[in-house]
Coordinates of C-alpha atoms and ligand atoms in Angstrom, one line a residue:
X1 CA 121.5 8.0 119.8
X2 CA 123.3 4.7 118.2
X3 CA 120.8 2.0 116.9
X4 CA 120.5 -1.3 118.9
X5 CA 122.3 -4.2 118.3
X6 CA 120.6 -6.6 116.3
X7 CA 122.7 -9.6 115.0
X8 CA 121.7 -12.4 113.1
X9 CA 122.6 -16.3 112.1
X10 CA 121.5 -16.6 108.6
X11 CA 122.0 -20.8 108.0
X12 CA 121.2 -22.1 104.6
X13 CA 119.5 -25.5 105.3
X14 CA 122.0 -27.3 102.8
X15 CA 123.3 -29.6 105.4
X16 CA 123.3 -30.3 108.9
X17 CA 125.8 -27.4 111.4
X18 CA 128.9 -28.0 112.1
X19 CA 131.4 -26.7 114.5
X20 CA 132.3 -24.0 112.0
X21 CA 128.6 -23.0 111.5
X22 CA 127.6 -22.7 115.3
X23 CA 131.3 -21.1 116.2
X24 CA 129.6 -18.5 113.9
X25 CA 125.7 -18.2 115.3
X26 CA 127.7 -18.4 119.0
X27 CA 129.8 -15.5 118.1
X28 CA 126.9 -13.6 116.9
X29 CA 125.0 -14.6 120.0
X30 CA 127.4 -13.7 122.5
X31 CA 128.1 -10.0 121.2
X32 CA 123.9 -9.6 121.2
X33 CA 123.8 -11.3 124.3
X34 CA 127.0 -9.0 125.5
X35 CA 125.3 -5.3 123.8
X36 CA 121.9 -6.2 125.4
X37 CA 120.5 -6.7 122.0
X38 CA 118.8 -9.3 119.6
X39 CA 120.0 -12.6 118.1
X40 CA 117.9 -13.0 115.2
X41 CA 117.9 -16.6 113.7
X42 CA 116.9 -16.1 109.6
X43 CA 117.0 -19.1 107.1
X44 CA 118.4 -18.7 104.0
X45 CA 116.4 -21.5 102.2
X46 CA 116.7 -19.9 98.0
X47 CA 118.9 -22.4 96.7
X48 CA 116.0 -24.8 96.6
X49 CA 118.6 -28.0 95.4
X50 CA 120.5 -28.1 97.0
X51 CA 118.1 -27.5 100.5
X52 CA 118.0 -31.1 102.5
X53 CA 115.3 -32.5 104.0
X54 CA 115.5 -32.3 108.0
X55 CA 118.4 -29.3 107.9
X56 CA 116.2 -26.4 109.6
X57 CA 115.2 -29.2 112.8
X58 CA 118.9 -30.2 112.9
X59 CA 119.9 -26.6 113.2
X60 CA 117.3 -25.3 115.4
X61 CA 117.8 -28.7 117.6
X62 CA 121.6 -27.6 117.8
X63 CA 121.2 -23.9 118.9
X64 CA 118.3 -24.7 121.8
X65 CA 120.5 -27.9 123.2
X66 CA 123.4 -25.7 123.2
X67 CA 121.1 -23.0 124.9
X68 CA 121.4 -20.3 122.0
X69 CA 118.4 -18.9 122.4
X70 CA 117.1 -16.4 119.3
X71 CA 114.9 -13.6 120.5
X72 CA 113.1 -13.6 116.7
X73 CA 113.4 -16.0 113.9
X74 CA 111.6 -19.5 113.5
X75 CA 109.2 -20.7 116.1
X76 CA 109.0 -17.4 118.0
X77 CA 108.3 -15.2 115.3
X78 CA 108.8 -11.7 115.4
X79 CA 108.4 -8.0 114.3
X80 CA 109.7 -8.4 110.6
X81 CA 108.8 -12.4 110.1
X82 CA 108.7 -14.3 108.4
X83 CA 112.2 -15.8 109.1
X84 CA 112.1 -18.1 106.1
X85 CA 113.5 -16.1 102.8
X86 CA 111.6 -18.5 100.6
X87 CA 108.5 -16.8 102.2
X88 CA 109.7 -13.3 101.2
X89 CA 110.4 -13.4 97.7
X90 CA 108.1 -10.8 96.9
X91 CA 110.8 -8.4 98.9
X92 CA 113.6 -9.5 96.5
X93 CA 111.4 -9.1 93.7
X94 CA 110.7 -5.5 94.6
X95 CA 114.1 -4.8 95.3
X96 CA 115.3 -6.2 92.0
X97 CA 113.0 -4.3 90.0
X98 CA 113.8 -0.9 91.9
X99 CA 117.2 -1.7 90.5
X100 CA 116.4 -2.1 87.4
X101 CA 114.3 1.2 87.0
X102 CA 117.5 3.1 88.1
X103 CA 119.5 1.5 85.5
X104 CA 121.6 -0.1 88.4
X105 CA 120.7 -3.8 87.1
X106 CA 120.2 -5.6 84.1
X107 CA 118.4 -8.9 82.7
X108 CA 120.8 -11.3 81.2
X109 CA 119.7 -13.8 78.9
X110 CA 122.7 -15.9 78.5
X111 CA 122.2 -19.3 78.3
X112 CA 123.9 -21.6 80.8
X113 CA 125.7 -23.1 77.3
X114 CA 126.6 -19.9 76.4
X115 CA 128.0 -19.2 80.5
X116 CA 129.8 -22.3 79.8
X117 CA 131.8 -22.0 77.0
X118 CA 133.1 -18.2 77.9
X119 CA 134.0 -19.9 81.5
X120 CA 136.1 -22.4 79.5
X121 CA 137.4 -20.1 77.1
X122 CA 138.5 -18.1 79.8
X123 CA 139.9 -21.0 81.8
X124 CA 142.1 -21.8 78.2
X125 CA 143.6 -17.8 78.6
X126 CA 144.0 -18.5 81.9
X127 CA 141.9 -15.0 82.2
X128 CA 139.8 -14.8 85.6
X129 CA 136.2 -15.9 85.6
X130 CA 133.6 -14.0 85.2
X131 CA 130.4 -12.9 83.4
X132 CA 131.4 -11.0 80.0
X133 CA 128.7 -8.1 80.8
X134 CA 127.3 -9.1 77.2
X135 CA 123.5 -7.9 78.1
X136 CA 124.9 -4.8 80.2
X137 CA 123.7 -2.7 77.4
X138 CA 121.2 -4.4 75.0
X139 CA 118.6 -1.7 73.5
X140 CA 114.9 -2.3 74.3
X141 CA 114.1 -4.1 70.9
X142 CA 117.1 -6.5 71.5
X143 CA 115.7 -6.8 74.6
X144 CA 112.2 -7.4 73.1
X145 CA 113.4 -10.1 70.7
X146 CA 115.3 -12.0 73.2
X147 CA 111.9 -12.0 75.4
X148 CA 109.5 -12.8 72.4
X149 CA 112.2 -15.8 71.6
X150 CA 110.9 -17.2 75.2
X151 CA 113.8 -16.8 77.7
X152 CA 113.6 -16.1 81.4
X153 CA 116.1 -13.9 82.3
X154 CA 118.5 -13.5 85.2
X155 CA 118.8 -9.9 86.5
X156 CA 122.4 -8.8 87.5
X157 CA 123.7 -5.9 89.3
X158 CA 125.4 -3.3 87.2
X159 CA 128.7 -3.5 89.2
X160 CA 130.7 -0.5 88.9
X161 CA 133.8 -0.6 86.5
X162 CA 136.1 1.6 88.3
X163 CA 137.1 3.1 91.7
X164 CA 137.3 1.2 94.6
X165 CA 135.0 -0.2 98.0
X166 CA 136.1 0.0 101.2
X167 CA 134.9 -0.7 104.4
X168 CA 135.9 -1.4 108.0
X169 CA 136.3 -4.9 109.0
X170 CA 135.7 -5.2 112.9
X171 CA 138.3 -7.9 112.7
X172 CA 140.2 -7.5 109.6
X173 CA 140.5 -3.7 109.4
X174 CA 140.2 -1.5 106.2
X175 CA 139.7 -3.6 103.2
X176 CA 139.6 -2.4 99.7
X177 CA 138.3 -4.2 96.7
X178 CA 139.5 -2.5 93.7
X179 CA 135.5 -2.5 91.5
X180 CA 136.7 -3.9 88.2
X181 CA 137.1 -7.3 90.0
X182 CA 133.7 -7.6 90.9
X183 CA 131.4 -9.1 88.7
X184 CA 128.3 -8.5 87.6
X185 CA 126.2 -10.6 90.1
X186 CA 123.1 -12.7 89.8
X187 CA 120.7 -10.8 92.2
X188 CA 117.5 -13.1 90.5
X189 CA 117.7 -16.6 89.1
X190 CA 115.8 -17.3 86.5
X191 CA 113.6 -19.8 88.9
X192 CA 112.3 -16.4 90.3
X193 CA 114.3 -17.1 93.1
X194 CA 117.0 -14.9 94.5
X195 CA 120.4 -15.4 95.0
X196 CA 122.2 -15.4 98.4
X197 CA 123.7 -11.9 97.8
X198 CA 120.6 -10.1 97.1
X199 CA 118.1 -11.6 99.5
X200 CA 120.8 -11.6 102.0
X201 CA 121.2 -8.3 101.9
X202 CA 118.0 -7.1 101.9
X203 CA 117.4 -9.3 104.6
X204 CA 119.7 -7.7 106.9
X205 CA 118.4 -4.1 105.9
X206 CA 114.4 -5.0 106.4
X207 CA 115.7 -7.0 109.7
X208 CA 118.0 -3.6 110.9
X209 CA 120.9 -5.8 111.4
X210 CA 123.3 -4.0 113.6
X211 CA 126.6 -6.1 112.6
X212 CA 127.1 -8.7 110.7
X213 CA 128.9 -11.2 111.9
X214 CA 130.0 -14.4 109.6
X215 CA 132.8 -16.4 108.5
X216 CA 135.7 -15.2 106.6
X217 CA 134.8 -17.1 103.6
X218 CA 132.2 -14.6 103.0
X219 CA 135.0 -11.6 103.2
X220 CA 135.0 -11.4 99.7
X221 CA 131.1 -11.1 98.9
X222 CA 131.2 -8.2 101.3
X223 CA 132.1 -5.4 98.8
X224 CA 129.3 -6.7 96.2
X225 CA 127.1 -6.4 99.4
X226 CA 128.1 -3.0 100.1
X227 CA 127.8 -2.4 96.3
X228 CA 124.2 -3.2 96.7
X229 CA 123.4 -1.9 99.7
X230 CA 124.6 1.9 97.9
X231 CA 123.0 0.7 94.9
X232 CA 119.8 -0.3 96.4
X233 CA 120.0 3.4 99.3
X234 CA 120.7 1.5 102.1
X235 CA 123.0 2.2 105.2
X236 CA 125.0 -1.1 105.5
X237 CA 125.4 -2.6 108.5
X238 CA 129.0 -3.4 110.4
X239 CA 130.4 -6.2 109.4
X240 CA 132.9 -8.8 111.2
X241 CA 133.7 -11.9 109.8
X242 CA 135.2 -14.8 111.5
X243 CA 138.6 -16.3 111.0
X244 CA 138.2 -20.1 109.4
X245 CA 138.8 -23.2 111.5
X246 CA 141.7 -25.2 110.3
X247 CA 142.4 -28.9 111.6
X248 CA 145.8 -29.0 113.2
X249 CA 147.3 -30.3 110.2
X250 CA 145.9 -26.7 108.8
X251 CA 144.3 -28.0 106.6
X252 CA 140.4 -27.7 105.6
X253 CA 138.9 -28.8 108.2
X254 CA 137.1 -31.8 108.3
X255 CA 135.7 -35.1 109.8
X256 CA 139.2 -36.5 109.6
X257 CA 139.8 -34.2 111.9
X258 CA 137.2 -35.5 114.6
X259 CA 134.9 -32.4 113.8
X260 CA 131.4 -33.7 113.7
X261 CA 128.3 -32.2 113.6
X262 CA 126.8 -30.6 116.7
X263 CA 124.0 -33.6 116.6
X264 CA 126.9 -36.2 116.4
X265 CA 128.8 -34.3 119.4
X266 CA 125.9 -35.0 121.6
X267 CA 125.5 -38.7 120.6
X268 CA 128.9 -39.1 121.3
X269 CA 128.7 -37.8 125.0
X270 CA 129.5 -33.9 124.4
X271 CA 128.5 -31.7 127.4
X272 CA 126.5 -28.4 125.7
X273 CA 128.2 -26.4 127.9
X274 CA 131.7 -28.1 127.0
X275 CA 131.3 -27.9 123.4
X276 CA 130.3 -24.3 123.7
X277 CA 133.2 -23.5 126.0
X278 CA 135.6 -25.0 123.2
X279 CA 133.7 -23.4 120.3
X280 CA 134.1 -19.7 122.0
X281 CA 138.0 -20.7 122.0
X282 CA 138.0 -20.9 117.8
X283 CA 138.9 -17.7 117.4
X284 CA 138.3 -15.9 120.7
X285 CA 140.3 -15.4 123.8
X286 CA 140.4 -13.5 127.0
X287 CA 143.8 -13.8 127.8
X288 CA 145.2 -16.0 126.1
X289 CA 145.5 -18.4 129.0
X290 CA 141.8 -18.8 130.5
X291 CA 140.7 -21.9 129.2
X292 CA 137.6 -22.5 131.1
X293 CA 134.7 -19.6 131.0
X294 CA 131.2 -20.4 132.0
X295 CA 128.2 -18.9 129.8
X296 CA 128.1 -16.2 132.2
X297 CA 131.5 -15.0 131.8
X298 CA 131.5 -15.6 128.3
X299 CA 128.6 -13.2 127.2
X300 CA 130.2 -10.5 130.6
X301 CA 133.8 -10.7 128.5
X302 CA 133.0 -11.1 124.7
X303 CA 134.2 -9.0 122.5
X304 CA 134.8 -8.4 118.6
X305 CA 138.6 -6.7 119.8
X306 CA 139.8 -10.5 121.0
X307 CA 138.4 -11.7 118.1
X308 CA 141.7 -13.2 115.9
X309 CA 142.3 -12.6 112.4
X310 CA 144.6 -15.8 112.4
X311 CA 142.8 -19.3 111.3
X312 CA 141.7 -21.0 114.6
X313 CA 142.7 -24.5 115.0
X314 CA 141.0 -27.0 115.8
X315 CA 142.1 -29.8 118.3
X316 CA 139.6 -32.7 119.3
X317 CA 142.0 -33.9 122.1
X318 CA 141.0 -30.1 123.8
X319 CA 137.4 -30.7 123.1
X320 CA 137.8 -34.4 125.4
X321 CA 139.9 -33.0 127.7
X322 CA 137.4 -30.0 128.0
X323 CA 134.8 -32.2 128.1
X324 CA 136.0 -34.0 131.1
X325 CA 136.7 -31.1 133.0
X326 CA 133.5 -30.2 132.7
X327 CA 131.9 -33.9 133.6
X328 CA 134.2 -33.8 136.2
X329 CA 132.7 -30.5 137.6
X330 CA 129.3 -31.5 138.0
X331 CA 127.5 -32.6 140.8
X332 CA 127.3 -36.4 141.5
X333 CA 123.1 -36.0 140.9
X334 CA 124.0 -34.0 137.6
X335 CA 125.9 -36.8 136.5
X336 CA 123.9 -39.4 137.0
X337 CA 121.2 -37.5 135.4
X338 CA 123.0 -36.7 132.2
X339 CA 124.7 -40.2 132.2
X340 CA 120.9 -41.8 132.4
X341 CA 120.2 -41.7 128.9
X342 CA 123.4 -43.2 127.7
X343 CA 123.1 -45.8 130.0
X344 CA 119.2 -46.9 129.3
X345 CA 120.6 -47.0 125.9
X346 CA 123.8 -48.0 126.0
X347 CA 123.9 -51.1 128.6
X348 CA 122.8 -54.8 127.6
X349 CA 119.7 -55.0 127.4
X350 CA 119.0 -58.1 129.6
X351 CA 119.9 -55.4 132.6
X352 CA 116.2 -54.6 134.2
X353 CA 114.9 -51.5 132.6
X354 CA 113.9 -48.8 134.3
X355 CA 117.4 -48.7 135.2
X356 CA 117.6 -48.8 139.0
X357 CA 118.6 -44.7 140.1
X358 CA 119.3 -45.3 143.5
X359 CA 122.1 -48.1 142.8
X360 CA 123.2 -45.6 139.8
X361 CA 123.5 -43.2 142.3
X362 CA 126.5 -45.8 144.4
X363 CA 128.3 -46.2 141.3
X364 CA 128.7 -42.9 139.4
X365 CA 130.5 -41.2 141.3
X366 CA 133.3 -44.1 141.2
X367 CA 133.7 -43.5 137.4
X368 CA 133.1 -39.3 137.1
X369 CA 136.4 -38.7 137.7
X370 CA 137.8 -40.6 135.0
X371 CA 134.5 -40.1 132.4
X372 CA 135.9 -38.2 129.2
X373 CA 132.4 -38.4 127.6
X374 CA 128.8 -39.6 128.6
X375 CA 128.9 -42.6 125.9
X376 CA 131.9 -44.4 127.9
X377 CA 129.9 -44.6 130.9
X378 CA 127.6 -48.0 130.2
X379 CA 130.9 -49.7 129.8
X380 CA 132.6 -48.7 132.4
X381 CA 129.7 -49.4 135.0
X382 CA 128.9 -52.7 133.3
X383 CA 130.2 -55.3 135.4
X384 CA 128.2 -53.7 138.2
X385 CA 125.3 -55.4 136.6
X386 CA 126.5 -58.4 135.0
X387 CA 129.3 -60.9 136.1
X388 CA 132.2 -60.6 133.4
X389 CA 133.9 -63.7 133.2
X390 CA 135.3 -63.8 129.9
X391 CA 138.3 -62.3 130.8
X392 CA 141.4 -64.0 130.2
X393 CA 142.1 -65.8 133.7
X394 CA 145.5 -65.2 133.0
X395 CA 145.1 -61.8 134.6
X396 CA 144.0 -62.6 137.4
X397 CA 148.3 -63.9 138.1
X398 CA 149.8 -60.6 138.6
X399 CA 153.2 -59.7 137.9
X400 CA 155.5 -61.8 139.9
X401 CA 152.9 -64.1 140.9
X402 CA 151.7 -67.7 140.0
X403 CA 148.6 -69.7 139.0
X404 CA 149.0 -71.3 142.8
X405 CA 149.9 -67.9 144.9
X406 CA 147.1 -66.4 142.9
X407 CA 144.6 -69.4 144.3
X408 CA 145.4 -68.8 147.4
X409 CA 145.4 -65.2 147.3
X410 CA 141.3 -65.6 146.2
X411 CA 140.9 -68.8 148.2
X412 CA 142.2 -66.7 151.7
X413 CA 140.8 -63.4 151.0
X414 CA 137.6 -65.6 150.3
X415 CA 137.7 -66.9 153.4
X416 CA 138.4 -63.9 155.5
X417 CA 135.8 -62.0 153.3
X418 CA 132.8 -65.1 154.5
X419 CA 133.7 -63.6 158.4
X420 CA 133.5 -60.0 157.6
X421 CA 130.3 -58.9 159.1
X422 CA 130.6 -54.9 158.3
X423 CA 131.6 -54.6 154.7
X424 CA 132.6 -51.3 154.4
X425 CA 136.1 -49.3 153.3
X426 CA 137.6 -49.3 157.0
X427 CA 136.9 -53.0 157.6
X428 CA 137.6 -54.2 153.8
X429 CA 141.3 -52.0 154.6
X430 CA 142.4 -53.8 158.1
X431 CA 141.5 -57.2 156.4
X432 CA 143.4 -57.1 153.3
X433 CA 146.3 -55.6 153.9
X434 CA 147.4 -57.3 156.6
X435 CA 146.1 -60.5 154.4
X436 CA 148.8 -59.6 151.7
X437 CA 151.6 -59.5 154.1
X438 CA 150.2 -62.8 155.4
X439 CA 150.2 -63.9 151.9
X440 CA 154.3 -62.2 150.9
X441 CA 152.0 -60.7 148.2
X442 CA 152.6 -56.6 147.2
X443 CA 149.3 -55.1 148.6
X444 CA 149.1 -54.4 144.3
X445 CA 149.8 -57.9 143.6
X446 CA 146.9 -58.9 146.0
X447 CA 144.4 -56.2 144.8
X448 CA 144.8 -56.5 141.1
X449 CA 144.1 -59.9 141.7
X450 CA 140.8 -58.9 143.7
X451 CA 140.2 -56.3 140.9
X452 CA 140.2 -59.0 137.8
X453 CA 138.2 -61.7 139.9
X454 CA 135.6 -59.0 141.1
X455 CA 135.5 -56.6 138.1
X456 CA 136.3 -58.7 135.3
X457 CA 138.7 -56.1 134.3
X458 CA 142.5 -55.0 135.2
X459 CA 141.8 -50.9 134.9
X460 CA 138.2 -50.3 137.4
X461 CA 137.0 -47.7 139.5
X462 CA 138.7 -47.8 143.5
X463 CA 138.6 -51.2 144.5
X464 CA 137.2 -51.2 147.8
X465 CA 134.1 -48.7 147.3
X466 CA 133.9 -50.9 144.2
X467 CA 133.3 -53.8 146.5
X468 CA 131.1 -52.1 148.9
X469 CA 128.5 -51.2 145.8
X470 CA 128.4 -54.7 144.3
X471 CA 128.2 -56.0 147.8
X472 CA 129.7 -59.0 150.2
X473 CA 127.6 -61.8 148.0
X474 CA 128.3 -60.7 144.6
X475 CA 132.2 -60.3 145.3
X476 CA 132.3 -63.2 146.9
X477 CA 130.4 -65.3 144.3
X478 CA 132.7 -63.5 141.4
X479 CA 136.0 -64.6 143.3
X480 CA 134.8 -68.0 143.3
X481 CA 133.9 -67.9 139.6
X482 CA 137.5 -66.9 139.1
X483 CA 138.8 -69.7 141.6
X484 CA 137.4 -72.1 138.9
X485 CA 138.7 -70.9 136.2
X486 CA 141.9 -70.5 137.2
X487 CA 141.9 -74.4 138.7
X488 CA 140.9 -75.4 135.3
X489 CA 144.2 -76.0 133.2
X490 CA 143.0 -74.8 130.0
X491 CA 141.2 -71.9 131.4
Ligands
LIG1 N1 123.7 -18.5 104.5 C1 124.9 -18.4 104.3 C2 125.6 -19.6 105.1 O1 124.7 -20.3 105.2 C3 124.6 -16.9 105.2 C4 126.5 -16.1 105.4 C5 126.1 -14.6 105.8 O2 126.0 -14.9 107.2 O3 125.7 -14.0 105.4 O4 126.3 -19.2 105.7

């Protein structure tokens, strides 16, 4: 019987999660869900100096918002709790002690100053950087002397000086490293905390992780980890290193490319399902052409065989496009509900709160088709609540029109609208189209002038539907405002 699939997301709380971190979490989650396995979240908080306040909450919030639920980890607990490395220090000390006892690790007393000088020398002589193994073979007496000087040592792995470390990465295939190029890495620091390498290996073993799925930047750490697994007598998990994510200019992904933290995407009005879909395609594809996947489809189709080695290119325009697709496909009511928090905070404060949801139910279908992010919605629909009369009055005068013909158009439209008994699309249509002919204008000219008068903008949702939602009285009063402005010469 094969071991159950158990994957983990093991973030260090050294910052807010960005697309790269979450792509890793997503792939590990998809692999677990596809295989009916478990997904574990483990917080790797052993680098005390780099820990950022609030980062753990931000990481968990991001996962929750995206719907990446975890079977074990913070808040939910689990068989291998605790899931914070800072609460598991004893385990790492035990492992380090065991390695020392078996001669696979040693105490190193070198001071930070000595290490710094050594590094400077190496750089000067163009030698590869690395510890010179000065303390690797200290005798007991020498050690005792250092101890009596009050130096707190670190613990280093005694890396084999010869041979190769090989493994079969599920994405990269056969990977080989010469042991002679691997440093005697530090396992326990002098502050008593383990390094990432030791804690990561001990926990992946203790938590029975079957597949380590992580970013390519860890590929070169894997031989070190394998040497540790070997020295500790642990069966290693399988490894899959996900391709790097680059900007369209093939430089390291950064804010400059539009990449933001997950919380920022949320604030910018992206839908979690759109972001997930977008992230899933950063390194994975089903058939190189399908772009839109529901979460169920992703789970069903995900496999590591279809993950590329070549760097994934982050394209912000594609994300916006995808978000627009998802927004268009929401039911009208869902679109209202998702827009609501953005409207509550984004519409001008003079508009009465809580907002009139029934009015919004009439307005929002008119803009759903052309919304790319939810943050755009308040501005798109503001004019339904307040008359915006700060547009340049010249924008009422369409191409090929004069001030006089614009005045005449608005005046005649006003007179006809006053008498209109039923204010619906069919009656507006049969009233205004013939009016254009009568005025010797193209329909587009008349409608353009009316659009600016009624909405204050040259680009707005479909005119007749907008007029119906606004109601006759408001339309008439806005036309009057426009007329007054046109008649005022300085306007
Ligand atoms: N704590 C590491 C990180 O923040 C985890 C790397 C790994 O998955 O092994 O990326």
